[in-house]
Amino acid sequence: MPDAIEEIDSSLIRQLQDRGSIREYRPDPVPDEMITTVLNAACRAPSSCNQESYSIVVVRDIKTRRKIREACGGGQPQIEQAPVFIAFCADTRRVAHACAKYNEPFDAEHSLEMFLVSSIDTALVGMCASLAAESIGLGTVMIGAVRNDVIAASKILGLPPKVYVVFGLCVGWPVEAPPCKPRHPLNIVVHHEHYDGTGMEDGVTEYDRTLAAHYRSRGMPT
């Protein structure tokens, strides 16, 4: 199976082929209208059973972003550098409220399915937000390290019970667009009709070589 077919093309496909995480940002502010437009589009993401079990916290205050960076372990300087940090949070409070309103049972505390549904809903919205932002010239990088101390992050963001942060998204004007990081070849990721691990060892070995060459080209440790 070829990795790509050049004759099949669209602006979204090109955007995905060229996308990369941005870790250096200009100090220029991002207008509120742009963030609102991005999030309005992102919330059109698919949602399991139409629950929309997520909430979004937009953080601009530098002091709050500094605290979030500390909760992430002190690394991730882009959290302070990018003018906007967006926390994408799984949120089952609205579902719980709706169930109580109509006297229906709600047992999210003991439901792995609800945990997965809310986390996946949140991830889908976050990815759509990233793509929407990049489509209008902004740069983004996802911050999974916000889960390093999820309790501290919850306190900083003022999250109530039944709400937890899944990941953050730095948004701003990129200093530069870095070269795309290699991805695993499709022939070890995509399977047809049934799972087939044939070629995985060779594919991973080749991927390691490609990724190491990418890091060396950027002067980074492999």
CSV table of C-alpha atoms in Angstrom, one decimal:
chain,number,residue,atom,x,y,z
A,1,MET,CA,0.0,0.0,0.0
A,2,PRO,CA,1.6,3.3,-1.0
A,3,ASP,CA,2.1,6.0,1.7
A,4,ALA,CA,0.4,8.6,-0.5
A,5,ILE,CA,-1.2,9.0,-3.9
A,6,GLU,CA,-0.2,12.3,-5.4
A,7,GLU,CA,-3.2,12.6,-7.7
A,8,ILE,CA,-5.6,12.7,-4.7
A,9,ASP,CA,-5.2,16.1,-3.0
A,10,SER,CA,-7.0,18.7,-1.0
A,11,SER,CA,-6.1,21.7,1.2
A,12,LEU,CA,-6.7,19.6,4.3
A,13,ILE,CA,-4.6,16.7,3.1
A,14,ARG,CA,-1.7,19.2,2.4
A,15,GLN,CA,-2.1,20.8,5.8
A,16,LEU,CA,-1.9,17.4,7.5
A,17,GLN,CA,1.1,16.4,5.4
A,18,ASP,CA,2.9,19.6,6.3
A,19,ARG,CA,1.9,20.0,9.9
A,20,GLY,CA,4.4,20.0,12.8
A,21,SER,CA,4.4,21.0,16.4
A,22,ILE,CA,5.5,24.6,17.0
A,23,ARG,CA,7.6,25.3,20.1
A,24,GLU,CA,8.8,28.8,19.4
A,25,TYR,CA,6.3,31.7,19.2
A,26,ARG,CA,6.3,35.4,18.5
A,27,PRO,CA,5.0,37.6,21.3
A,28,ASP,CA,2.2,39.1,19.2
A,29,PRO,CA,-1.3,38.6,20.7
A,30,VAL,CA,-3.9,36.4,19.1
A,31,PRO,CA,-7.2,38.2,18.8
A,32,ASP,CA,-10.2,36.9,20.8
A,33,GLU,CA,-12.2,36.6,17.6
A,34,MET,CA,-9.7,34.1,16.2
A,35,ILE,CA,-9.8,31.9,19.2
A,36,THR,CA,-13.6,32.0,19.3
A,37,THR,CA,-13.8,31.1,15.6
A,38,VAL,CA,-11.3,28.2,16.1
A,39,LEU,CA,-13.2,26.8,19.1
A,40,ASN,CA,-16.6,27.2,17.4
A,41,ALA,CA,-15.3,25.2,14.5
A,42,ALA,CA,-13.6,22.6,16.8
A,43,CYS,CA,-16.8,21.9,18.7
A,44,ARG,CA,-18.3,20.5,15.5
A,45,ALA,CA,-16.2,17.4,16.2
A,46,PRO,CA,-18.0,14.1,16.5
A,47,SER,CA,-19.3,13.3,20.0
A,48,SER,CA,-20.3,9.9,21.4
A,49,CYS,CA,-24.1,9.8,21.8
A,50,ASN,CA,-24.1,13.6,21.3
A,51,GLN,CA,-22.9,14.0,24.9
A,52,GLU,CA,-20.2,16.6,24.2
A,53,SER,CA,-18.6,15.6,27.5
A,54,TYR,CA,-15.8,18.2,27.5
A,55,SER,CA,-15.1,21.7,28.6
A,56,ILE,CA,-12.5,24.1,27.4
A,57,VAL,CA,-10.5,26.6,29.4
A,58,VAL,CA,-8.7,29.4,27.5
A,59,VAL,CA,-5.8,30.9,29.5
A,60,ARG,CA,-4.1,34.1,28.5
A,61,ASP,CA,-2.8,35.4,31.9
A,62,ILE,CA,1.0,34.9,32.0
A,63,LYS,CA,1.0,34.2,35.8
A,64,THR,CA,-1.5,31.4,35.3
A,65,ARG,CA,0.5,30.0,32.3
A,66,ARG,CA,3.6,30.1,34.4
A,67,LYS,CA,1.9,28.0,37.1
A,68,ILE,CA,0.7,25.5,34.5
A,69,ARG,CA,4.3,25.2,33.2
A,70,GLU,CA,5.5,24.5,36.8
A,71,ALA,CA,2.8,21.8,37.1
A,72,CYS,CA,4.1,20.3,33.9
A,73,GLY,CA,7.5,19.8,35.5
A,74,GLY,CA,9.1,23.1,34.7
A,75,GLY,CA,10.0,22.3,31.1
A,76,GLN,CA,7.7,23.2,28.2
A,77,PRO,CA,8.8,26.9,27.9
A,78,GLN,CA,6.3,27.3,25.0
A,79,ILE,CA,3.5,27.4,27.6
A,80,GLU,CA,4.8,30.8,28.7
A,81,GLN,CA,5.9,31.9,25.3
A,82,ALA,CA,2.7,31.3,23.4
A,83,PRO,CA,0.1,34.0,24.1
A,84,VAL,CA,-2.7,31.5,24.5
A,85,PHE,CA,-2.9,28.2,26.3
A,86,ILE,CA,-6.1,26.1,25.9
A,87,ALA,CA,-6.9,23.3,28.4
A,88,PHE,CA,-9.1,20.6,26.9
A,89,CYS,CA,-10.9,18.9,29.8
A,90,ALA,CA,-13.1,15.8,30.0
A,91,ASP,CA,-16.3,16.9,31.7
A,92,THR,CA,-19.1,14.6,32.8
A,93,ARG,CA,-20.9,17.2,34.9
A,94,ARG,CA,-23.4,18.2,32.3
A,95,VAL,CA,-24.3,14.6,31.6
A,96,ALA,CA,-24.7,14.0,35.4
A,97,HIS,CA,-26.9,17.1,35.6
A,98,ALA,CA,-29.1,16.0,32.7
A,99,CYS,CA,-29.5,12.5,34.3
A,100,ALA,CA,-30.5,14.0,37.6
A,101,LYS,CA,-32.9,16.4,36.0
A,102,TYR,CA,-34.8,13.5,34.4
A,103,ASN,CA,-34.3,11.0,37.2
A,104,GLU,CA,-32.0,8.8,35.2
A,105,PRO,CA,-29.0,6.9,36.8
A,106,PHE,CA,-25.5,8.2,36.3
A,107,ASP,CA,-22.5,6.1,37.4
A,108,ALA,CA,-19.5,7.7,35.8
A,109,GLU,CA,-17.4,7.2,38.9
A,110,HIS,CA,-17.4,3.5,38.2
A,111,SER,CA,-17.6,3.5,34.4
A,112,LEU,CA,-14.5,2.9,32.3
A,113,GLU,CA,-16.7,3.5,29.2
A,114,MET,CA,-17.6,7.0,30.4
A,115,PHE,CA,-14.0,7.7,31.1
A,116,LEU,CA,-13.1,6.7,27.6
A,117,VAL,CA,-16.0,8.5,26.0
A,118,SER,CA,-15.2,11.8,27.7
A,119,SER,CA,-11.5,11.5,27.1
A,120,ILE,CA,-12.0,10.7,23.4
A,121,ASP,CA,-14.6,13.4,22.9
A,122,THR,CA,-12.1,15.9,24.4
A,123,ALA,CA,-9.2,14.6,22.2
A,124,LEU,CA,-11.3,14.9,19.0
A,125,VAL,CA,-12.2,18.6,19.8
A,126,GLY,CA,-8.6,19.4,20.7
A,127,MET,CA,-7.3,18.0,17.4
A,128,CYS,CA,-10.0,19.9,15.4
A,129,ALA,CA,-9.0,23.0,17.3
A,130,SER,CA,-5.4,22.5,16.4
A,131,LEU,CA,-6.2,22.0,12.7
A,132,ALA,CA,-8.5,25.0,12.6
A,133,ALA,CA,-5.9,27.2,14.2
A,134,GLU,CA,-3.2,26.1,11.8
A,135,SER,CA,-5.5,26.6,8.8
A,136,ILE,CA,-5.6,30.4,9.6
A,137,GLY,CA,-1.8,30.7,10.1
A,138,LEU,CA,-1.4,30.0,13.8
A,139,GLY,CA,0.9,27.4,15.2
A,140,THR,CA,0.1,24.9,17.9
A,141,VAL,CA,1.7,22.2,20.1
A,142,MET,CA,-0.2,19.8,22.3
A,143,ILE,CA,1.0,19.5,25.9
A,144,GLY,CA,0.4,16.1,27.4
A,145,ALA,CA,2.6,17.0,30.4
A,146,VAL,CA,-0.3,18.9,31.9
A,147,ARG,CA,-1.2,15.4,33.3
A,148,ASN,CA,2.1,15.1,35.1
A,149,ASP,CA,0.4,16.6,38.2
A,150,VAL,CA,-3.3,16.5,37.3
A,151,ILE,CA,-4.4,17.6,40.7
A,152,ALA,CA,-2.2,20.7,40.6
A,153,ALA,CA,-3.4,21.5,37.1
A,154,SER,CA,-7.0,21.1,38.2
A,155,LYS,CA,-6.5,23.5,41.1
A,156,ILE,CA,-4.8,26.1,38.8
A,157,LEU,CA,-7.7,25.9,36.3
A,158,GLY,CA,-10.4,25.8,39.0
A,159,LEU,CA,-11.8,22.5,37.8
A,160,PRO,CA,-14.7,21.1,39.8
A,161,PRO,CA,-15.3,17.3,40.5
A,162,LYS,CA,-16.1,15.2,37.4
A,163,VAL,CA,-13.8,17.4,35.3
A,164,TYR,CA,-10.1,16.6,34.5
A,165,VAL,CA,-7.7,18.1,32.0
A,166,VAL,CA,-6.7,15.7,29.2
A,167,PHE,CA,-4.1,17.9,27.5
A,168,GLY,CA,-3.3,21.5,26.7
A,169,LEU,CA,-2.7,23.3,23.5
A,170,CYS,CA,-0.3,26.2,23.0
A,171,VAL,CA,-1.6,28.6,20.3
A,172,GLY,CA,0.3,31.6,18.8
A,173,TRP,CA,2.2,32.9,15.8
A,174,PRO,CA,5.1,30.6,15.0
A,175,VAL,CA,8.6,31.9,14.7
A,176,GLU,CA,9.3,29.3,12.1
A,177,ALA,CA,7.8,26.1,10.7
A,178,PRO,CA,10.1,23.2,11.6
A,179,PRO,CA,10.5,20.3,9.1
A,180,CYS,CA,7.9,17.5,9.6
A,181,LYS,CA,9.0,14.7,11.9
A,182,PRO,CA,8.9,11.3,10.2
A,183,ARG,CA,6.1,8.9,10.9
A,184,HIS,CA,5.9,5.1,10.8
A,185,PRO,CA,5.3,3.8,7.3
A,186,LEU,CA,1.7,2.8,6.6
A,187,ASN,CA,2.6,-0.8,5.9
A,188,ILE,CA,3.3,-1.4,9.7
A,189,VAL,CA,0.4,0.8,10.9
A,190,VAL,CA,-2.5,0.0,8.6
A,191,HIS,CA,-3.9,-3.5,8.4
A,192,HIS,CA,-6.4,-4.9,6.0
A,193,GLU,CA,-9.2,-7.3,7.0
A,194,HIS,CA,-7.2,-8.5,10.0
A,195,TYR,CA,-4.2,-7.6,12.1
A,196,ASP,CA,-0.9,-8.5,10.4
A,197,GLY,CA,2.4,-7.9,12.1
A,198,THR,CA,4.5,-9.0,9.2
A,199,GLY,CA,7.2,-6.6,8.5
A,200,MET,CA,6.9,-4.8,11.8
A,201,GLU,CA,10.5,-5.4,12.9
A,202,ASP,CA,12.0,-4.2,9.6
A,203,GLY,CA,9.6,-1.2,9.6
A,204,VAL,CA,10.5,-0.1,13.1
A,205,THR,CA,14.3,-0.5,12.3
A,206,GLU,CA,13.9,1.7,9.2
A,207,TYR,CA,11.8,4.2,11.1
A,208,ASP,CA,14.5,4.5,13.8
A,209,ARG,CA,17.1,5.3,11.1
A,210,THR,CA,14.9,7.8,9.5
A,211,LEU,CA,14.0,9.5,12.8
A,212,ALA,CA,17.6,9.6,13.9
A,213,ALA,CA,18.6,11.3,10.6
A,214,HIS,CA,15.9,13.8,11.2
A,215,TYR,CA,17.2,14.7,14.7
A,216,ARG,CA,20.8,14.9,13.5
A,217,SER,CA,19.7,17.3,10.7
A,218,ARG,CA,18.4,19.6,13.4
A,219,GLY,CA,21.4,19.2,15.7
A,220,MET,CA,19.4,17.3,18.3
A,221,PRO,CA,20.3,14.2,20.2
A,222,THR,CA,18.8,11.0,18.8
